[in-house]
Amino acid sequence: MKAPVYAPAVAYAPPALQPYALRVRNLPIAELMRDPAVWAVVVKHMPSITRVTGSGQLEAQLGNMTLIDLAVFGDPNNPAFALIDADLEHLPARVGRPQ
Amino acid sequence: MSLDDHLHLDRRTVLLTTAGAALVLTKSARVVAAQLKPGRGQAFDLGWRFHRGEGAGFEAAAFDDSDWRALDLPHDWSIEDLPTQPAEPERIVGPFDKAAAGGERTGFVVGGEGWYRKRFRLPTPTPGRVELLFDGVYMNSDVWLNGRHLSSHANGYTPFACDLTPYLSPTGENVLAVRVRNLGANARWYSGSGIYRHVWLDVLPEPARIARWGVSVATSEISAAGAVVEIETRLEDAAGLTLVSRVRDASGQMVWEAKTPAQPSVRQTLAIASPRLWSPDAPNLYALETELRRGAAVLDHGETPFGLRVVSFDAAQGMSLNGAPIKLRGGCIHHDHGILGAAAFDAAEERKVALLKARGFNALRPSHNLFSPAFLRACDRQGVMVICESFDTWREWKFSPQDYSSIFDANWRSDLAAIVMSVRNHPSVIAWSIGNEIPGRNTPEGVETQWRLANEVRRLDPTRPITAAINGFAGHVVTAAEGTARPGTAGVADRTSTVFLDLVGYNYKLADYETDRADFPQRVFYGSESFPRDVFAIWDLTDRTPWLLGDFVWTAQDYLGEVGIGGSVFVPAGPNARASASTWPWVNAYCGDLDLIGNQKAPSYARDVVWGVSPLEIAVQRPVPQGQVEVLHFWGWPEELQSWTWPGAEGQPLTVRAYTAGDHVELRLNGRRIADKPVTAMDMKRIELTAPYAPGALEVVAFRRGAEIARRRLETAGVPAAIRLSQQPFGGGAGRGDISFVGVEVVDAQGRQIPGLKKEIQLSVSGPAELVAFGGANPLAVGSLQSLRAQTWDGRALAIFRARGRAGRIIVTADAGGLHGALQFRLS
């Protein structure tokens, strides 16, 4: 058997982003927070989320965590997720994330 | 001669005793410097002076350091006792300070600034090249020679070298000064402070040498005809010289030799017939000897242990080692040694690896930084695979603006080079991790950084895959173009966090494994971190699926810092029952399979069964007070002990947990069968029974298909009657760099350990050794870790003794309120 070789690539070009739907499973919290209309929907159904985002403890990880990922440390069956998705579906489509 | 690292270390020990032992034994105020002889890699640990704190002029050659403390490396000042604060008597406990800047993250220890100085004498005239190598200094170190600033090095975990040649004194008398600054909130766990790893000195007769980390040896093919090995040797100032390379097997038999004119870079290919391959089951090693000669004179000489193995990964078939499927039975660990702090004594590294290997771990993830060379040598020798991790942050800070992100841009390339070049020949290392839970990794800049790091590592070492530990959201789906993508993945959909990784590490994403496998069938992945409580589900899936490489539990052993993320608490029952975050006086994460001094905790017993180390283990849940419930911390495990000693619980029904590979268990109390239960596939090897507590003997018998496969018995311990001291089978040498481990247990008249007992023990020691650490595994700050007096935890403690540099008999006695124990052993 031959040992595998992990050769370097030639040059960097940014990877092409694929479209995605505006849903809690598809966006990290930091991205949800960047869009006021989207964040308003989240806060409406999960008002306690502002305690998490405002605590500073998870600030650096908000780009790495969806609301569902955060639920690993809380309630994984939070009914708010479905309510948020239902409202997000009615928001106008955003650039880069067609419905 | 045998070329494994035992001999290598023995040679170092010889150097220690010949070149430097006089330094440590001297009582004079000014250390007399012994003359160092020519040679590469001479131990430079002995005879330092140390001052904890800031000061002016400490780097000056003429500075009088006679009132500084004399010490020998490795040294970690953060584990040393702090001065008490009379105005705040509750604030300081041993090395722990309730007001420490690092707080819960670093286990309430204190960093600060420290200075080291060392005098040494070299032959005259000045040798051709003299270079100093630090294996690791935490952190922000500056080095001066004879008052001249030589170098600054920020990273606290990576090795670095300083060329002393231009600034050596023509008299041969030299003074080295090293400033170390562990300031601010720079660590997310216990880091230690100071020159906590070894220091080495190269004294070469001419400028010509084998380049620092200039030898690469890798297996390129294994077949019935043998193993093919590729060697590259980089040489400096070597025109006109001869390179001699030879390979010896573990018995010292030479299996290959070549002589060639020296060039800046020399590539050689050799075949080894009937190779003895490296694997966890048979960690066979070879050694490459490299010599640089002028005629018959050897100008430089190095030895590179290596192993013959081919590691392959496949999205469908998983991992194979030398063509055979293998799972990563992994654990994450931090680099501290508990009560010893971060001081990287070789025997402590050996012990850590050996204790975990004995529990079935065949892979470790040193988190989240480079560990010591001694640790990696231990993994090579003992057959433990390693994921070598570089960073916990990139450009965006994770927990503090003072973390590594503040120096990432200036240092990532040199740090990666130091890691990869110094580590690449270890057969135990199977993958390079470029980061753990990196903030900002999904931003456009983060994705480009991922590519740059991965590509730089591939440029330095194309023989191993790139990985990273990904928590939570792995990013949006993207495709990379030809030329940017990994070979064969152009246009293949993946996520931003993972698109440039050869192996994807999942942190706490068990729920995503099977859906991701369906969505990204080209992805090769494993659990890079997992909760201890998920051990059953993880290994049920891992054992059923070839594609899942394995798992690394957080963590394999308790560590200082990240206090109290494991364990459980008893709180009033109710809908709001929850475990609040742990804080002072917690100093220990308490999430390990093994405790802080190396003893098994409850999750380890379960893992023993899940991994087939044991067919049956049992534990008893600590009774939960009336009206309360037990709530686990996120990395927690129920408070259960291998104990049938529960005074005060007489008559109460106690929960007995049995972990077994059997299909039926029977519970017996004082010889009477009181329950039996089938164990089904749904139980995943874990079952609960109930027994009314009555002192005596509790026994569980496990059966498979009607035949007994194992039984375990717990007996109620009596009152403490003695202290049992036992030398553990690690270390035990007489060199100044050697340490010995002595287990301390309080036992009853029948020799049974007393579970749950906290007892103050007073030690005394005589002979050529000194105490360097003594303590129990208590997750709370309870006292000094360097005093002859310490408290047991769960009836046990550990004492660690450092040899004074000569052979002899050590006598240890232990006393505690009428209890007594004694032990003699010999350092040789």
mmCIF file of C-alpha atoms in Angstrom, chain B residues 201-443:
data_model
loop_
_atom_site.group_PDB
_atom_site.id
_atom_site.type_symbol
_atom_site.label_atom_id
_atom_site.label_comp_id
_atom_site.label_asym_id
_atom_site.label_seq_id
_atom_site.Cartn_x
_atom_site.Cartn_y
_atom_site.Cartn_z
ATOM 1 C CA LEU B 201 22.520 23.174 24.117
ATOM 2 C CA ASP B 202 24.340 22.325 20.909
ATOM 3 C CA VAL B 203 28.076 22.916 20.990
ATOM 4 C CA LEU B 204 29.512 22.143 17.568
ATOM 5 C CA PRO B 205 33.160 22.424 16.581
ATOM 6 C CA GLU B 206 32.441 24.120 13.259
ATOM 7 C CA PRO B 207 29.557 26.130 11.794
ATOM 8 C CA ALA B 208 28.640 23.059 9.729
ATOM 9 C CA ARG B 209 25.640 21.189 11.046
ATOM 10 C CA ILE B 210 22.502 19.229 10.395
ATOM 11 C CA ALA B 211 19.841 21.932 10.192
ATOM 12 C CA ARG B 212 17.507 22.405 13.163
ATOM 13 C CA TRP B 213 14.667 19.922 12.565
ATOM 14 C CA GLY B 214 16.343 19.302 9.220
ATOM 15 C CA VAL B 215 15.791 15.557 9.037
ATOM 16 C CA SER B 216 12.585 14.147 7.627
ATOM 17 C CA VAL B 217 11.870 10.440 7.476
ATOM 18 C CA ALA B 218 8.575 9.045 6.213
ATOM 19 C CA THR B 219 7.182 5.732 5.039
ATOM 20 C CA SER B 220 5.995 6.004 1.454
ATOM 21 C CA GLU B 221 4.975 2.408 0.786
ATOM 22 C CA ILE B 222 4.556 -0.905 2.535
ATOM 23 C CA SER B 223 4.272 -4.124 0.556
ATOM 24 C CA ALA B 224 5.203 -7.750 0.725
ATOM 25 C CA ALA B 225 8.646 -6.744 -0.503
ATOM 26 C CA GLY B 226 9.182 -4.460 2.472
ATOM 27 C CA ALA B 227 8.865 -0.824 3.434
ATOM 28 C CA VAL B 228 10.039 2.109 1.351
ATOM 29 C CA VAL B 229 11.283 5.062 3.336
ATOM 30 C CA GLU B 230 12.000 8.568 2.091
ATOM 31 C CA ILE B 231 14.620 10.603 3.924
ATOM 32 C CA GLU B 232 15.441 14.241 3.419
ATOM 33 C CA THR B 233 18.361 15.833 5.253
ATOM 34 C CA ARG B 234 19.042 19.550 5.224
ATOM 35 C CA LEU B 235 22.592 20.626 5.985
ATOM 36 C CA GLU B 236 24.139 24.011 6.687
ATOM 37 C CA ASP B 237 27.673 25.196 5.894
ATOM 38 C CA ALA B 238 28.500 21.654 4.876
ATOM 39 C CA ALA B 239 30.330 22.063 1.557
ATOM 40 C CA GLY B 240 33.065 19.469 1.172
ATOM 41 C CA LEU B 241 31.768 17.327 4.010
ATOM 42 C CA THR B 242 30.257 13.847 3.989
ATOM 43 C CA LEU B 243 26.788 12.877 5.139
ATOM 44 C CA VAL B 244 26.530 9.443 6.708
ATOM 45 C CA SER B 245 23.055 8.074 7.273
ATOM 46 C CA ARG B 246 22.207 4.739 8.788
ATOM 47 C CA VAL B 247 19.091 3.032 10.064
ATOM 48 C CA ARG B 248 19.070 0.667 13.001
ATOM 49 C CA ASP B 249 16.240 -1.479 14.227
ATOM 50 C CA ALA B 250 15.101 -1.666 17.841
ATOM 51 C CA SER B 251 17.775 -4.234 18.663
ATOM 52 C CA GLY B 252 20.494 -1.946 17.370
ATOM 53 C CA GLN B 253 21.089 -3.981 14.234
ATOM 54 C CA MET B 254 22.031 -1.770 11.296
ATOM 55 C CA VAL B 255 19.628 -2.312 8.402
ATOM 56 C CA TRP B 256 20.843 0.391 6.031
ATOM 57 C CA GLU B 257 23.744 2.802 5.614
ATOM 58 C CA ALA B 258 24.718 5.360 2.997
ATOM 59 C CA LYS B 259 27.533 7.865 2.619
ATOM 60 C CA THR B 260 27.099 10.773 0.283
ATOM 61 C CA PRO B 261 28.713 14.145 -0.387
ATOM 62 C CA ALA B 262 26.990 16.801 1.667
ATOM 63 C CA GLN B 263 24.582 19.126 -0.123
ATOM 64 C CA PRO B 264 22.195 21.715 1.312
ATOM 65 C CA SER B 265 19.454 19.132 0.849
ATOM 66 C CA VAL B 266 20.004 15.410 0.424
ATOM 67 C CA ARG B 267 17.170 13.071 -0.520
ATOM 68 C CA GLN B 268 17.517 9.331 -0.046
ATOM 69 C CA THR B 269 15.192 6.398 -0.585
ATOM 70 C CA LEU B 270 15.723 3.102 1.123
ATOM 71 C CA ALA B 271 13.937 -0.210 1.362
ATOM 72 C CA ILE B 272 13.650 -2.189 4.566
ATOM 73 C CA ALA B 273 12.935 -5.870 4.098
ATOM 74 C CA SER B 274 10.757 -7.704 6.630
ATOM 75 C CA PRO B 275 9.817 -4.436 8.314
ATOM 76 C CA ARG B 276 8.460 -4.352 11.851
ATOM 77 C CA LEU B 277 5.569 -1.935 11.475
ATOM 78 C CA TRP B 278 4.400 0.641 14.010
ATOM 79 C CA SER B 279 0.887 0.354 15.429
ATOM 80 C CA PRO B 280 -0.812 0.768 18.818
ATOM 81 C CA ASP B 281 -0.552 -2.978 19.340
ATOM 82 C CA ALA B 282 3.085 -3.176 18.278
ATOM 83 C CA PRO B 283 4.768 0.228 18.458
ATOM 84 C CA ASN B 284 7.996 -0.844 16.785
ATOM 85 C CA LEU B 285 10.534 1.874 16.274
ATOM 86 C CA TYR B 286 13.623 2.324 14.161
ATOM 87 C CA ALA B 287 16.269 5.014 14.479
ATOM 88 C CA LEU B 288 17.906 7.059 11.780
ATOM 89 C CA GLU B 289 21.423 8.133 12.681
ATOM 90 C CA THR B 290 22.689 11.146 10.828
ATOM 91 C CA GLU B 291 26.334 12.190 10.883
ATOM 92 C CA LEU B 292 28.139 15.057 9.271
ATOM 93 C CA ARG B 293 31.794 14.238 8.834
ATOM 94 C CA ARG B 294 35.006 15.868 7.771
ATOM 95 C CA GLY B 295 37.098 12.831 6.986
ATOM 96 C CA ALA B 296 36.894 10.619 10.038
ATOM 97 C CA ALA B 297 35.912 13.478 12.337
ATOM 98 C CA VAL B 298 32.220 13.646 13.245
ATOM 99 C CA LEU B 299 31.205 17.327 13.293
ATOM 100 C CA ASP B 300 27.537 16.770 14.069
ATOM 101 C CA HIS B 301 25.438 13.778 14.950
ATOM 102 C CA GLY B 302 21.723 13.300 15.464
ATOM 103 C CA GLU B 303 19.300 10.482 16.026
ATOM 104 C CA THR B 304 15.745 10.424 14.736
ATOM 105 C CA PRO B 305 13.436 7.703 16.015
ATOM 106 C CA PHE B 306 10.753 6.788 13.504
ATOM 107 C CA GLY B 307 8.165 4.164 12.783
ATOM 108 C CA LEU B 308 7.065 2.392 9.643
ATOM 109 C CA ARG B 309 3.363 2.842 9.088
ATOM 110 C CA VAL B 310 0.839 3.895 6.470
ATOM 111 C CA VAL B 311 -2.298 5.656 7.693
ATOM 112 C CA SER B 312 -5.182 6.033 5.260
ATOM 113 C CA PHE B 313 -8.628 7.596 5.488
ATOM 114 C CA ASP B 314 -11.670 6.923 3.378
ATOM 115 C CA ALA B 315 -15.119 8.495 3.493
ATOM 116 C CA ALA B 316 -16.843 5.117 3.227
ATOM 117 C CA GLN B 317 -14.401 2.728 4.859
ATOM 118 C CA GLY B 318 -13.015 4.944 7.590
ATOM 119 C CA MET B 319 -9.470 4.705 8.846
ATOM 120 C CA SER B 320 -6.887 2.039 8.244
ATOM 121 C CA LEU B 321 -3.445 1.594 9.709
ATOM 122 C CA ASN B 322 -1.069 -0.547 7.682
ATOM 123 C CA GLY B 323 -4.054 -1.765 5.702
ATOM 124 C CA ALA B 324 -6.150 -2.862 8.686
ATOM 125 C CA PRO B 325 -9.274 -1.019 9.836
ATOM 126 C CA ILE B 326 -8.874 0.802 13.125
ATOM 127 C CA LYS B 327 -11.027 3.134 15.240
ATOM 128 C CA LEU B 328 -9.734 6.128 17.139
ATOM 129 C CA ARG B 329 -10.475 5.354 20.767
ATOM 130 C CA GLY B 330 -9.588 8.835 21.746
ATOM 131 C CA GLY B 331 -9.419 11.274 24.577
ATOM 132 C CA CYS B 332 -8.670 14.970 24.772
ATOM 133 C CA ILE B 333 -6.168 16.090 27.372
ATOM 134 C CA HIS B 334 -4.515 19.268 28.534
ATOM 135 C CA HIS B 335 -0.792 19.397 29.163
ATOM 136 C CA ASP B 336 -0.736 19.889 32.945
ATOM 137 C CA HIS B 337 0.130 17.047 35.277
ATOM 138 C CA GLY B 338 -2.302 17.964 38.006
ATOM 139 C CA ILE B 339 -0.515 18.460 41.303
ATOM 140 C CA LEU B 340 2.810 18.720 39.460
ATOM 141 C CA GLY B 341 1.574 21.637 37.389
ATOM 142 C CA ALA B 342 2.860 21.968 33.857
ATOM 143 C CA ALA B 343 6.457 20.918 34.546
ATOM 144 C CA ALA B 344 7.114 18.452 31.746
ATOM 145 C CA PHE B 345 9.205 15.800 33.438
ATOM 146 C CA ASP B 346 9.685 12.888 31.066
ATOM 147 C CA ALA B 347 8.373 10.380 33.601
ATOM 148 C CA ALA B 348 5.206 12.427 34.106
ATOM 149 C CA GLU B 349 4.548 12.383 30.367
ATOM 150 C CA GLU B 350 5.261 8.645 30.232
ATOM 151 C CA ARG B 351 2.907 8.053 33.141
ATOM 152 C CA LYS B 352 0.072 10.078 31.672
ATOM 153 C CA VAL B 353 0.242 8.176 28.392
ATOM 154 C CA ALA B 354 0.609 4.803 30.116
ATOM 155 C CA LEU B 355 -2.360 5.335 32.426
ATOM 156 C CA LEU B 356 -4.578 6.238 29.486
ATOM 157 C CA LYS B 357 -3.297 3.438 27.262
ATOM 158 C CA ALA B 358 -4.120 1.007 30.051
ATOM 159 C CA ARG B 359 -7.708 2.235 29.917
ATOM 160 C CA GLY B 360 -8.011 1.460 26.222
ATOM 161 C CA PHE B 361 -7.213 4.833 24.721
ATOM 162 C CA ASN B 362 -5.281 4.322 21.497
ATOM 163 C CA ALA B 363 -5.440 7.983 20.498
ATOM 164 C CA LEU B 364 -5.051 11.331 22.247
ATOM 165 C CA ARG B 365 -5.792 14.865 21.199
ATOM 166 C CA PRO B 366 -3.395 17.182 23.025
ATOM 167 C CA SER B 367 -5.611 20.214 23.418
ATOM 168 C CA HIS B 368 -5.243 22.765 22.041
ATOM 169 C CA ASN B 369 -1.563 23.287 21.603
ATOM 170 C CA LEU B 370 1.717 21.491 21.080
ATOM 171 C CA PHE B 371 2.731 19.184 23.924
ATOM 172 C CA SER B 372 6.278 18.406 24.987
ATOM 173 C CA PRO B 373 8.657 16.220 22.965
ATOM 174 C CA ALA B 374 8.691 13.779 25.879
ATOM 175 C CA PHE B 375 4.941 13.356 25.584
ATOM 176 C CA LEU B 376 5.210 12.579 21.887
ATOM 177 C CA ARG B 377 8.090 10.162 22.487
ATOM 178 C CA ALA B 378 5.926 8.396 25.046
ATOM 179 C CA CYS B 379 3.134 8.088 22.485
ATOM 180 C CA ASP B 380 5.597 6.716 19.928
ATOM 181 C CA ARG B 381 6.940 4.137 22.342
ATOM 182 C CA GLN B 382 3.628 3.115 23.861
ATOM 183 C CA GLY B 383 1.605 3.080 20.670
ATOM 184 C CA VAL B 384 -0.840 5.936 21.057
ATOM 185 C CA MET B 385 -1.952 7.911 18.025
ATOM 186 C CA VAL B 386 -1.952 11.695 18.265
ATOM 187 C CA ILE B 387 -3.815 14.527 16.612
ATOM 188 C CA CYS B 388 -1.352 17.385 16.882
ATOM 189 C CA GLU B 389 -3.172 20.673 17.348
ATOM 190 C CA SER B 390 -1.783 24.146 16.755
ATOM 191 C CA PHE B 391 -4.292 26.813 17.675
ATOM 192 C CA ASP B 392 -7.293 27.634 19.834
ATOM 193 C CA THR B 393 -7.856 30.974 18.121
ATOM 194 C CA TRP B 394 -6.917 32.600 14.862
ATOM 195 C CA ARG B 395 -7.501 36.306 14.261
ATOM 196 C CA GLU B 396 -10.670 36.799 16.296
ATOM 197 C CA TRP B 397 -10.370 36.501 20.024
ATOM 198 C CA LYS B 398 -12.181 33.693 21.811
ATOM 199 C CA PHE B 399 -12.281 34.597 25.489
ATOM 200 C CA SER B 400 -10.115 37.678 25.803
ATOM 201 C CA PRO B 401 -8.467 40.224 23.544
ATOM 202 C CA GLN B 402 -5.213 39.077 25.198
ATOM 203 C CA ASP B 403 -5.459 35.514 23.907
ATOM 204 C CA TYR B 404 -3.433 34.153 20.988
ATOM 205 C CA SER B 405 -5.488 36.162 18.518
ATOM 206 C CA SER B 406 -3.499 39.225 19.576
ATOM 207 C CA ILE B 407 -0.296 37.708 18.211
ATOM 208 C CA PHE B 408 -1.696 35.415 15.526
ATOM 209 C CA ASP B 409 -0.732 37.498 12.508
ATOM 210 C CA ALA B 410 2.842 37.953 13.648
ATOM 211 C CA ASN B 411 3.398 34.362 14.669
ATOM 212 C CA TRP B 412 1.183 31.829 12.952
ATOM 213 C CA ARG B 413 3.604 30.974 10.194
ATOM 214 C CA SER B 414 6.658 30.547 12.437
ATOM 215 C CA ASP B 415 4.609 28.697 15.053
ATOM 216 C CA LEU B 416 3.252 26.283 12.459
ATOM 217 C CA ALA B 417 6.752 25.717 11.120
ATOM 218 C CA ALA B 418 8.115 24.986 14.606
ATOM 219 C CA ILE B 419 5.286 22.565 15.297
ATOM 220 C CA VAL B 420 5.344 20.670 12.035
ATOM 221 C CA MET B 421 9.097 20.544 11.552
ATOM 222 C CA SER B 422 9.825 19.472 15.123
ATOM 223 C CA VAL B 423 7.068 16.866 15.272
ATOM 224 C CA ARG B 424 6.810 15.386 11.785
ATOM 225 C CA ASN B 425 8.950 12.314 12.430
ATOM 226 C CA HIS B 426 6.850 10.990 15.289
ATOM 227 C CA PRO B 427 4.979 7.934 14.005
ATOM 228 C CA SER B 428 2.289 8.531 16.620
ATOM 229 C CA VAL B 429 1.182 11.758 14.960
ATOM 230 C CA ILE B 430 -1.493 10.929 12.400
ATOM 231 C CA ALA B 431 -3.012 14.345 11.605
ATOM 232 C CA TRP B 432 -2.414 18.064 11.988
ATOM 233 C CA SER B 433 -5.197 20.093 13.550
ATOM 234 C CA ILE B 434 -5.120 23.752 12.590
ATOM 235 C CA GLY B 435 -7.649 24.864 15.149
ATOM 236 C CA ASN B 436 -10.223 24.235 17.810
ATOM 237 C CA GLU B 437 -13.642 25.917 17.776
ATOM 238 C CA ILE B 438 -12.156 28.894 15.992
ATOM 239 C CA PRO B 439 -14.183 32.123 16.194
ATOM 240 C CA GLY B 440 -14.685 33.793 12.864
ATOM 241 C CA ARG B 441 -13.872 30.700 10.863
ATOM 242 C CA ASN B 442 -16.992 31.091 8.712
ATOM 243 C CA THR B 443 -16.339 34.673 7.644
#
